[in-house]
Amino acid sequence: MIAPNPNDPDRRTFLAVAGAGVLVSNIMAQKQAVPLAPPDKQPPDLKVPDPPKKPAGYAIVGLGQLALEQVMPAFAECKRSKPVALVSGHPDKAKKVAAAYGIDPKNVYDYQTYDKLADNPAVDAVYIILPNSMHAEYTLRGLKAGKHVLCEKPMAANVAECERMIDAAKEAKKKLMIAYRLRYEPFNMKAIELVRGGEIGKLKSITASHCQNTEAPNIRLSRELAGGPVGDVGIYCLNACRYLTGEEPTEVTAVAQQPKDDPRFKEVPESVTFTLRFPSGVIATCDCSFGTDESRRYRALGADGFLELDPSFPYHGLRLRVQKGGKISEYKLEEKNHFAGEMDHFSECVLDGKDPRTPGEEGLADVRVIAAIEEAWKIGKMVAVSK
Ligand code: NDP
């Protein structure tokens, strides 16, 4: 037999033909060893994800700056909340917003047809983002339509309205929550934990500031719409003092400045500085303004150190530092979308029957103090907070 020439292409053919039988039988053997279908018996430790829980459907009521720039985009970061309806006085805008967020145009309402939400089972909750003077009316009508209510801060224009909202929610057996977004984000929650946990020793005083330049026209500059710096921005300082201490202030003092030469402040003060006295002895000094550059911060001063959140109130970029024994440490926490956290918490309340962390009573407590602050600046004396 002539040995095949290794360079001869025919040799390769010869070898290939000779080896083919072996190769085919090897492949067959391997193929038989590999199961052709998954076993019908599943491994005992197989992890199968649960189906996604049904999200709560929201009707957004009032398509202004907050609704369009913060709340609607925040739904993308929600796990249990979905926008399903809109309520607006401007149908063209509302239809455009509905198209952008995949909302059925049939689910666009105006302020007259708002009550028809009662016939829309896709809507579990209404989120009221209207001028402050409209919060009470739209909460009451929302409850009457059988919906749970998430309402922006300040809860309402006065104490009596807040009380009516709370009573109506109880009667309707629906959830009522005030949208204090900072109670649903990590930096302010950590500050509460540290201050109440004694990290800076016994808490003695708090200073807080929330100021901005508010340009006309603006709902915040209208008395009729229940604007004014205390309810709009000062409320963040007030609420922070209440959540850091875990107490209700008993007395307040206040001074207000309402310049006559600035047309923006014909109806509401430009700036208000107020002090709060708490039962434990903590004294808080807060300032709020519509006529200065931005200032959004607080500092809690204890016997052994201080905690500072600066800035403390914006949507992004919060910074938390603690000074103790002359050493400053900064807490690096993961930023979370405030509105997504707030809405998903409310959805849990609606869907799972939990109680809101910031219920109507929380909004009422702030409005009680705001009423005392207004009285204090008008009469120029210390005022007791009503109970
Ligand atoms: P805007 O003035 O930007 O929006 C208010 C919307 O309410 C309007 O766009 C309009 O919506 C509707 N509206 C109905 N009636 C009136 C009326 N008579 N005058 C004016 N608007 C009317 O206000 P904001 O979005 O800044 O604030 C709305 C609420 O949200 C306030 O209660 C405010 O305190 C709160 N807020 C809360 C913040 C937070 O961080 N939690 C931040 C900012 C505001 P349409 O055209 O669709 O009818």
GROMACS .gro file of C-alpha atoms and ligand atoms in nm:
model
  435
    1MET     CA    1   0.000   0.000   0.000
    2ILE     CA    2   0.131   0.339  -0.091
    3ALA     CA    3   0.150   0.573   0.208
    4PRO     CA    4  -0.057   0.884   0.134
    5ASN     CA    5   0.136   1.202   0.071
    6PRO     CA    6   0.061   1.438   0.367
    7ASN     CA    7   0.047   1.733   0.125
    8ASP     CA    8  -0.187   1.561  -0.111
    9PRO     CA    9  -0.539   1.697  -0.068
   10ASP     CA   10  -0.673   1.348  -0.154
   11ARG     CA   11  -0.500   1.211   0.159
   12ARG     CA   12  -0.706   1.446   0.369
   13THR     CA   13  -1.015   1.319   0.190
   14PHE     CA   14  -0.903   0.963   0.255
   15LEU     CA   15  -0.846   1.031   0.627
   16ALA     CA   16  -1.168   1.219   0.652
   17VAL     CA   17  -1.360   0.932   0.494
   18ALA     CA   18  -1.177   0.677   0.712
   19GLY     CA   19  -1.239   0.875   1.032
   20ALA     CA   20  -1.591   0.970   0.948
   21GLY     CA   21  -1.742   0.650   1.081
   22VAL     CA   22  -1.559   0.692   1.417
   23LEU     CA   23  -1.656   1.059   1.436
   24VAL     CA   24  -2.022   0.993   1.363
   25SER     CA   25  -2.041   0.719   1.625
   26ASN     CA   26  -1.870   0.949   1.884
   27ILE     CA   27  -2.117   1.227   1.815
   28MET     CA   28  -2.407   0.983   1.842
   29ALA     CA   29  -2.276   0.863   2.178
   30GLN     CA   30  -2.237   1.219   2.301
   31LYS     CA   31  -2.578   1.317   2.173
   32GLN     CA   32  -2.738   1.028   2.353
   33ALA     CA   33  -2.562   1.134   2.677
   34VAL     CA   34  -2.703   1.490   2.651
   35PRO     CA   35  -3.073   1.507   2.744
   36LEU     CA   36  -3.278   1.641   2.456
   37ALA     CA   37  -3.538   1.809   2.678
   38PRO     CA   38  -3.530   1.947   3.032
   39PRO     CA   39  -3.628   1.694   3.297
   40ASP     CA   40  -3.994   1.705   3.390
   41LYS     CA   41  -3.896   1.702   3.756
   42GLN     CA   42  -3.784   2.055   3.857
   43PRO     CA   43  -3.488   2.106   4.093
   44PRO     CA   44  -3.616   2.168   4.447
   45ASP     CA   45  -3.414   2.492   4.481
   46LEU     CA   46  -3.532   2.644   4.149
   47LYS     CA   47  -3.614   3.015   4.202
   48VAL     CA   48  -3.911   3.148   4.008
   49PRO     CA   49  -3.991   3.521   4.048
   50ASP     CA   50  -4.332   3.621   4.184
   51PRO     CA   51  -4.560   3.795   3.935
   52PRO     CA   52  -4.532   4.175   3.965
   53LYS     CA   53  -4.782   4.312   4.217
   54LYS     CA   54  -5.061   4.519   4.067
   55PRO     CA   55  -4.957   4.886   4.078
   56ALA     CA   56  -5.188   5.146   4.227
   57GLY     CA   57  -5.344   5.367   3.957
   58TYR     CA   58  -5.312   5.744   4.014
   59ALA     CA   59  -5.503   6.041   3.881
   60ILE     CA   60  -5.276   6.346   3.886
   61VAL     CA   61  -5.482   6.653   3.969
   62GLY     CA   62  -5.331   6.981   3.841
   63LEU     CA   63  -5.061   6.976   3.575
   64GLY     CA   64  -4.837   7.259   3.694
   65GLN     CA   65  -4.464   7.282   3.749
   66LEU     CA   66  -4.436   7.020   4.022
   67ALA     CA   67  -4.660   6.769   3.846
   68LEU     CA   68  -4.488   6.801   3.508
   69GLU     CA   69  -4.125   6.842   3.615
   70GLN     CA   70  -4.107   6.605   3.912
   71VAL     CA   71  -4.408   6.384   3.973
   72MET     CA   72  -4.482   6.251   3.622
   73PRO     CA   73  -4.116   6.163   3.550
   74ALA     CA   74  -4.086   5.998   3.894
   75PHE     CA   75  -4.337   5.727   3.795
   76ALA     CA   76  -4.058   5.570   3.585
   77GLU     CA   77  -3.876   5.494   3.912
   78CYS     CA   78  -4.184   5.362   4.092
   79LYS     CA   79  -4.239   4.993   4.154
   80ARG     CA   80  -4.602   5.000   4.264
   81SER     CA   81  -4.747   5.324   4.124
   82LYS     CA   82  -4.874   5.407   3.777
   83PRO     CA   83  -5.029   5.722   3.627
   84VAL     CA   84  -5.365   5.627   3.472
   85ALA     CA   85  -5.561   5.954   3.463
   86LEU     CA   86  -5.510   6.332   3.455
   87VAL     CA   87  -5.719   6.624   3.578
   88SER     CA   88  -5.650   6.966   3.431
   89GLY     CA   89  -5.817   7.291   3.329
   90HIS     CA   90  -5.619   7.285   3.003
   91PRO     CA   91  -5.733   6.994   2.781
   92ASP     CA   92  -5.468   7.044   2.510
   93LYS     CA   93  -5.186   7.026   2.762
   94ALA     CA   94  -5.347   6.730   2.937
   95LYS     CA   95  -5.388   6.535   2.613
   96LYS     CA   96  -5.022   6.594   2.527
   97VAL     CA   97  -4.916   6.476   2.872
   98ALA     CA   98  -5.144   6.172   2.842
   99ALA     CA   99  -4.984   6.079   2.509
  100ALA     CA  100  -4.634   6.120   2.653
  101TYR     CA  101  -4.708   5.883   2.942
  102GLY     CA  102  -4.929   5.630   2.763
  103ILE     CA  103  -5.245   5.738   2.945
  104ASP     CA  104  -5.575   5.663   2.771
  105PRO     CA  105  -5.712   6.000   2.646
  106LYS     CA  106  -6.054   5.887   2.778
  107ASN     CA  107  -5.901   5.923   3.125
  108VAL     CA  108  -5.842   6.299   3.095
  109TYR     CA  109  -6.078   6.500   3.318
  110ASP     CA  110  -6.125   6.867   3.401
  111TYR     CA  111  -6.232   7.030   3.727
  112GLN     CA  112  -6.601   6.992   3.641
  113THR     CA  113  -6.581   6.626   3.536
  114TYR     CA  114  -6.342   6.538   3.824
  115ASP     CA  115  -6.625   6.370   4.020
  116LYS     CA  116  -6.672   6.121   3.733
  117LEU     CA  117  -6.354   5.953   3.856
  118ALA     CA  118  -6.602   5.761   4.071
  119ASP     CA  119  -6.687   5.556   3.759
  120ASN     CA  120  -6.325   5.478   3.672
  121PRO     CA  121  -6.203   5.161   3.846
  122ALA     CA  122  -5.849   5.205   3.707
  123VAL     CA  123  -5.800   5.499   3.946
  124ASP     CA  124  -5.720   5.392   4.302
  125ALA     CA  125  -5.585   5.727   4.426
  126VAL     CA  126  -5.580   6.097   4.340
  127TYR     CA  127  -5.262   6.301   4.388
  128ILE     CA  128  -5.362   6.665   4.447
  129ILE     CA  129  -5.102   6.909   4.316
  130LEU     CA  130  -5.318   7.223   4.302
  131PRO     CA  131  -5.282   7.566   4.466
  132ASN     CA  132  -5.306   7.533   4.846
  133SER     CA  133  -5.653   7.693   4.861
  134MET     CA  134  -5.789   7.403   4.648
  135HIS     CA  135  -5.642   7.112   4.849
  136ALA     CA  136  -5.939   7.071   5.082
  137GLU     CA  137  -6.211   7.085   4.815
  138TYR     CA  138  -6.036   6.836   4.584
  139THR     CA  139  -5.956   6.603   4.873
  140LEU     CA  140  -6.319   6.597   4.983
  141ARG     CA  141  -6.444   6.543   4.627
  142GLY     CA  142  -6.180   6.275   4.565
  143LEU     CA  143  -6.288   6.088   4.878
  144LYS     CA  144  -6.652   6.121   4.776
  145ALA     CA  145  -6.559   5.962   4.443
  146GLY     CA  146  -6.430   5.664   4.642
  147LYS     CA  147  -6.059   5.735   4.590
  148HIS     CA  148  -5.764   5.740   4.831
  149VAL     CA  149  -5.598   6.084   4.851
  150LEU     CA  150  -5.236   6.191   4.842
  151CYS     CA  151  -5.229   6.570   4.889
  152GLU     CA  152  -4.942   6.815   4.850
  153LYS     CA  153  -4.817   7.030   5.137
  154PRO     CA  154  -4.931   7.248   5.302
  155MET     CA  155  -5.232   7.025   5.369
  156ALA     CA  156  -5.482   7.312   5.345
  157ALA     CA  157  -5.539   7.684   5.402
  158ASN     CA  158  -5.642   7.650   5.768
  159VAL     CA  159  -5.696   7.413   6.062
  160ALA     CA  160  -6.071   7.373   6.005
  161GLU     CA  161  -6.015   7.252   5.646
  162CYS     CA  162  -5.755   7.000   5.762
  163GLU     CA  163  -5.993   6.864   6.024
  164ARG     CA  164  -6.268   6.825   5.765
  165MET     CA  165  -6.031   6.635   5.535
  166ILE     CA  166  -5.930   6.395   5.814
  167ASP     CA  167  -6.290   6.333   5.919
  168ALA     CA  168  -6.399   6.275   5.558
  169ALA     CA  169  -6.120   6.019   5.498
  170LYS     CA  170  -6.220   5.832   5.813
  171GLU     CA  171  -6.584   5.833   5.712
  172ALA     CA  172  -6.503   5.714   5.361
  173LYS     CA  173  -6.260   5.453   5.500
  174LYS     CA  174  -5.994   5.576   5.258
  175LYS     CA  175  -5.627   5.662   5.310
  176LEU     CA  176  -5.521   6.025   5.333
  177MET     CA  177  -5.153   6.112   5.314
  178ILE     CA  178  -4.973   6.446   5.292
  179ALA     CA  179  -4.688   6.450   5.041
  180TYR     CA  180  -4.393   6.522   5.270
  181ARG     CA  181  -4.136   6.381   5.025
  182LEU     CA  182  -3.841   6.423   5.265
  183ARG     CA  183  -3.986   6.152   5.489
  184TYR     CA  184  -3.933   5.908   5.201
  185GLU     CA  185  -3.568   5.975   5.117
  186PRO     CA  186  -3.252   5.846   5.289
  187PHE     CA  187  -3.072   6.163   5.405
  188ASN     CA  188  -3.351   6.312   5.615
  189MET     CA  189  -3.445   5.966   5.746
  190LYS     CA  190  -3.082   5.912   5.856
  191ALA     CA  191  -3.079   6.253   6.025
  192ILE     CA  192  -3.387   6.155   6.226
  193GLU     CA  193  -3.223   5.825   6.326
  194LEU     CA  194  -2.900   5.997   6.434
  195VAL     CA  195  -3.054   6.288   6.624
  196ARG     CA  196  -3.319   6.079   6.799
  197GLY     CA  197  -3.060   5.803   6.862
  198GLY     CA  198  -2.844   6.045   7.066
  199GLU     CA  199  -2.552   6.071   6.820
  200ILE     CA  200  -2.500   6.439   6.905
  201GLY     CA  201  -2.599   6.406   7.272
  202LYS     CA  202  -2.905   6.575   7.416
  203LEU     CA  203  -3.060   6.794   7.148
  204LYS     CA  204  -3.062   7.162   7.250
  205SER     CA  205  -3.144   7.372   6.946
  206ILE     CA  206  -3.215   7.368   6.572
  207THR     CA  207  -3.162   7.636   6.311
  208ALA     CA  208  -3.332   7.589   5.975
  209SER     CA  209  -3.357   7.801   5.664
  210HIS     CA  210  -3.558   7.770   5.343
  211CYS     CA  211  -3.539   8.073   5.118
  212GLN     CA  212  -3.565   8.142   4.747
  213ASN     CA  213  -3.644   8.416   4.499
  214THR     CA  214  -4.002   8.371   4.380
  215GLU     CA  215  -4.086   8.550   4.058
  216ALA     CA  216  -4.436   8.679   3.975
  217PRO     CA  217  -4.682   8.560   3.857
  218ASN     CA  218  -4.693   8.271   4.100
  219ILE     CA  219  -4.956   8.094   4.311
  220ARG     CA  220  -4.718   8.144   4.606
  221LEU     CA  221  -4.768   8.524   4.596
  222SER     CA  222  -5.150   8.508   4.610
  223ARG     CA  223  -5.337   8.537   4.939
  224GLU     CA  224  -5.657   8.405   4.775
  225LEU     CA  225  -5.475   8.086   4.673
  226ALA     CA  226  -5.333   8.052   5.028
  227GLY     CA  227  -4.977   8.135   4.925
  228GLY     CA  228  -4.707   8.286   5.145
  229PRO     CA  229  -4.357   8.181   5.247
  230VAL     CA  230  -4.443   7.997   5.571
  231GLY     CA  231  -4.682   7.744   5.414
  232ASP     CA  232  -4.471   7.707   5.102
  233VAL     CA  233  -4.108   7.692   5.216
  234GLY     CA  234  -4.107   7.761   5.592
  235ILE     CA  235  -4.311   7.442   5.634
  236TYR     CA  236  -3.998   7.240   5.546
  237CYS     CA  237  -3.812   7.398   5.840
  238LEU     CA  238  -4.109   7.348   6.070
  239ASN     CA  239  -4.163   6.987   5.962
  240ALA     CA  240  -3.788   6.915   6.003
  241CYS     CA  241  -3.792   7.053   6.358
  242ARG     CA  242  -4.089   6.830   6.436
  243TYR     CA  243  -3.936   6.518   6.281
  244LEU     CA  244  -3.593   6.571   6.435
  245THR     CA  245  -3.732   6.623   6.787
  246GLY     CA  246  -4.031   6.388   6.752
  247GLU     CA  247  -4.221   6.652   6.952
  248GLU     CA  248  -4.489   6.914   6.896
  249PRO     CA  249  -4.394   7.278   6.961
  250THR     CA  250  -4.596   7.444   7.236
  251GLU     CA  251  -4.522   7.815   7.173
  252VAL     CA  252  -4.404   8.030   6.884
  253THR     CA  253  -4.280   8.381   6.816
  254ALA     CA  254  -4.250   8.536   6.470
  255VAL     CA  255  -4.158   8.851   6.281
  256ALA     CA  256  -4.247   8.916   5.919
  257GLN     CA  257  -4.119   9.156   5.658
  258GLN     CA  258  -4.352   9.276   5.382
  259PRO     CA  259  -4.176   9.547   5.182
  260LYS     CA  260  -4.408   9.810   5.034
  261ASP     CA  261  -4.178   9.883   4.740
  262ASP     CA  262  -4.189   9.532   4.588
  263PRO     CA  263  -4.516   9.453   4.404
  264ARG     CA  264  -4.460   9.080   4.458
  265PHE     CA  265  -4.539   9.121   4.827
  266LYS     CA  266  -4.868   9.310   4.810
  267GLU     CA  267  -5.058   9.008   4.948
  268VAL     CA  268  -4.806   8.792   5.134
  269PRO     CA  269  -4.491   8.865   5.338
  270GLU     CA  270  -4.155   8.841   5.170
  271SER     CA  271  -3.978   8.687   5.470
  272VAL     CA  272  -4.077   8.538   5.805
  273THR     CA  273  -3.849   8.435   6.090
  274PHE     CA  274  -4.005   8.220   6.361
  275THR     CA  275  -3.897   8.042   6.676
  276LEU     CA  276  -4.049   7.727   6.820
  277ARG     CA  277  -4.030   7.606   7.179
  278PHE     CA  278  -4.053   7.228   7.231
  279PRO     CA  279  -4.154   7.047   7.553
  280SER     CA  280  -3.803   6.897   7.599
  281GLY     CA  281  -3.657   7.248   7.603
  282VAL     CA  282  -3.533   7.246   7.241
  283ILE     CA  283  -3.556   7.589   7.080
  284ALA     CA  284  -3.571   7.613   6.701
  285THR     CA  285  -3.508   7.925   6.494
  286CYS     CA  286  -3.630   7.914   6.134
  287ASP     CA  287  -3.632   8.159   5.848
  288CYS     CA  288  -3.812   8.149   5.518
  289SER     CA  289  -3.825   8.395   5.232
  290PHE     CA  290  -3.945   8.454   4.876
  291GLY     CA  291  -3.699   8.739   4.822
  292THR     CA  292  -3.347   8.602   4.872
  293ASP     CA  293  -3.102   8.374   4.701
  294GLU     CA  294  -3.142   8.003   4.776
  295SER     CA  295  -3.083   7.870   5.125
  296ARG     CA  296  -3.206   7.519   5.208
  297ARG     CA  297  -3.045   7.375   5.519
  298TYR     CA  298  -3.072   7.284   5.887
  299ARG     CA  299  -2.839   7.222   6.176
  300ALA     CA  300  -2.934   7.033   6.495
  301LEU     CA  301  -2.709   7.125   6.786
  302GLY     CA  302  -2.669   6.877   7.072
  303ALA     CA  303  -2.469   6.870   7.396
  304ASP     CA  304  -2.193   6.662   7.227
  305GLY     CA  305  -2.191   6.779   6.865
  306PHE     CA  306  -2.403   6.888   6.574
  307LEU     CA  307  -2.572   6.735   6.273
  308GLU     CA  308  -2.602   6.939   5.957
  309LEU     CA  309  -2.794   6.874   5.638
  310ASP     CA  310  -2.683   7.135   5.386
  311PRO     CA  311  -2.860   7.134   5.154
  312SER     CA  312  -3.147   6.954   5.322
  313PHE     CA  313  -3.460   7.031   5.118
  314PRO     CA  314  -3.388   7.020   4.740
  315TYR     CA  315  -3.467   6.724   4.515
  316HIS     CA  316  -3.098   6.634   4.466
  317GLY     CA  317  -2.751   6.675   4.613
  318LEU     CA  318  -2.832   6.650   4.985
  319ARG     CA  319  -2.528   6.640   5.216
  320LEU     CA  320  -2.526   6.507   5.572
  321ARG     CA  321  -2.241   6.583   5.812
  322VAL     CA  322  -2.196   6.523   6.183
  323GLN     CA  323  -1.938   6.698   6.399
  324LYS     CA  324  -1.841   6.532   6.726
  325GLY     CA  325  -1.534   6.592   6.940
  326GLY     CA  326  -1.405   6.842   6.686
  327LYS     CA  327  -1.413   6.579   6.406
  328ILE     CA  328  -1.648   6.610   6.109
  329SER     CA  329  -1.774   6.298   5.931
  330GLU     CA  330  -1.988   6.295   5.620
  331TYR     CA  331  -2.249   6.024   5.554
  332LYS     CA  332  -2.243   5.906   5.192
  333LEU     CA  333  -2.586   5.768   5.117
  334GLU     CA  334  -2.744   5.660   4.792
  335GLU     CA  335  -2.972   5.930   4.655
  336LYS     CA  336  -3.331   5.814   4.588
  337ASN     CA  337  -3.610   5.985   4.397
  338HIS     CA  338  -3.820   6.151   4.669
  339PHE     CA  339  -4.147   6.139   4.478
  340ALA     CA  340  -4.107   5.774   4.374
  341GLY     CA  341  -4.042   5.679   4.738
  342GLU     CA  342  -4.341   5.880   4.855
  343MET     CA  343  -4.581   5.743   4.590
  344ASP     CA  344  -4.471   5.381   4.635
  345HIS     CA  345  -4.522   5.416   5.011
  346PHE     CA  346  -4.873   5.548   4.950
  347SER     CA  347  -4.941   5.266   4.704
  348GLU     CA  348  -4.846   5.016   4.976
  349CYS     CA  349  -5.097   5.187   5.204
  350VAL     CA  350  -5.366   5.170   4.935
  351LEU     CA  351  -5.296   4.815   4.817
  352ASP     CA  352  -5.174   4.644   5.136
  353GLY     CA  353  -5.375   4.839   5.395
  354LYS     CA  354  -5.072   4.998   5.566
  355ASP     CA  355  -5.098   5.330   5.749
  356PRO     CA  356  -4.924   5.630   5.587
  357ARG     CA  357  -4.608   5.757   5.757
  358THR     CA  358  -4.732   6.114   5.698
  359PRO     CA  359  -5.112   6.096   5.741
  360GLY     CA  360  -5.355   6.387   5.751
  361GLU     CA  361  -5.279   6.435   6.121
  362GLU     CA  362  -4.918   6.518   6.026
  363GLY     CA  363  -5.036   6.789   5.787
  364LEU     CA  364  -5.279   6.924   6.048
  365ALA     CA  365  -5.000   6.948   6.309
  366ASP     CA  366  -4.799   7.174   6.074
  367VAL     CA  367  -5.100   7.387   5.982
  368ARG     CA  368  -5.176   7.440   6.355
  369VAL     CA  369  -4.823   7.578   6.404
  370ILE     CA  370  -4.847   7.789   6.087
  371ALA     CA  371  -5.168   7.947   6.224
  372ALA     CA  372  -4.985   8.032   6.549
  373ILE     CA  373  -4.689   8.177   6.353
  374GLU     CA  374  -4.926   8.402   6.153
  375GLU     CA  375  -5.093   8.521   6.470
  376ALA     CA  376  -4.757   8.580   6.639
  377TRP     CA  377  -4.629   8.810   6.364
  378LYS     CA  378  -4.957   8.997   6.350
  379ILE     CA  379  -4.985   9.063   6.726
  380GLY     CA  380  -4.611   9.074   6.794
  381LYS     CA  381  -4.630   8.836   7.092
  382MET     CA  382  -4.551   8.477   7.178
  383VAL     CA  383  -4.848   8.252   7.084
  384ALA     CA  384  -4.941   7.909   7.223
  385VAL     CA  385  -4.997   7.642   6.956
  386SER     CA  386  -5.357   7.515   6.966
  387LYS     CA  387  -5.415   7.148   7.044
  388NDP     P1  388  -4.814   7.563   3.967
  388NDP     O1  389  -4.871   7.699   3.976
  388NDP     O2  390  -4.699   7.540   3.878
  388NDP     O3  391  -4.927   7.456   3.928
  388NDP     C1  392  -5.055   7.456   3.985
  388NDP     C2  393  -5.153   7.394   3.887
  388NDP     O4  394  -5.281   7.390   3.948
  388NDP     C3  395  -5.173   7.475   3.760
  388NDP     O5  396  -5.079   7.447   3.661
  388NDP     C4  397  -5.313   7.434   3.717
  388NDP     O6  398  -5.305   7.311   3.647
  388NDP     C5  399  -5.382   7.403   3.848
  388NDP     N1  400  -5.476   7.512   3.886
  388NDP     C6  401  -5.609   7.496   3.900
  388NDP     N2  402  -5.666   7.612   3.936
  388NDP     C7  403  -5.570   7.704   3.943
  388NDP     C8  404  -5.569   7.843   3.975
  388NDP     N3  405  -5.681   7.909   4.008
  388NDP     N4  406  -5.452   7.907   3.970
  388NDP     C9  407  -5.339   7.844   3.941
  388NDP     N5  408  -5.332   7.709   3.911
  388NDP    C10  409  -5.448   7.641   3.912
  388NDP     O7  410  -4.778   7.520   4.117
  388NDP     P2  411  -4.678   7.406   4.168
  388NDP     O8  412  -4.687   7.288   4.080
  388NDP     O9  413  -4.546   7.464   4.194
  388NDP    O10  414  -4.742   7.374   4.312
  388NDP    C11  415  -4.862   7.301   4.327
  388NDP    C12  416  -4.872   7.243   4.469
  388NDP    O11  417  -4.760   7.159   4.492
  388NDP    C13  418  -4.871   7.346   4.581
  388NDP    O12  419  -4.956   7.302   4.683
  388NDP    C14  420  -4.727   7.346   4.632
  388NDP    O13  421  -4.716   7.379   4.768
  388NDP    C15  422  -4.689   7.201   4.610
  388NDP     N6  423  -4.545   7.184   4.584
  388NDP    C16  424  -4.479   7.088   4.653
  388NDP    C17  425  -4.345   7.065   4.631
  388NDP    C18  426  -4.277   6.953   4.699
  388NDP    O14  427  -4.155   6.943   4.689
  388NDP     N7  428  -4.348   6.866   4.766
  388NDP    C19  429  -4.268   7.148   4.538
  388NDP    C20  430  -4.349   7.242   4.465
  388NDP    C21  431  -4.481   7.260   4.491
  388NDP     P3  432  -5.384   7.289   3.508
  388NDP    O15  433  -5.334   7.393   3.414
  388NDP    O16  434  -5.347   7.152   3.469
  388NDP    O17  435  -5.528   7.306   3.541
   0.00000   0.00000   0.00000
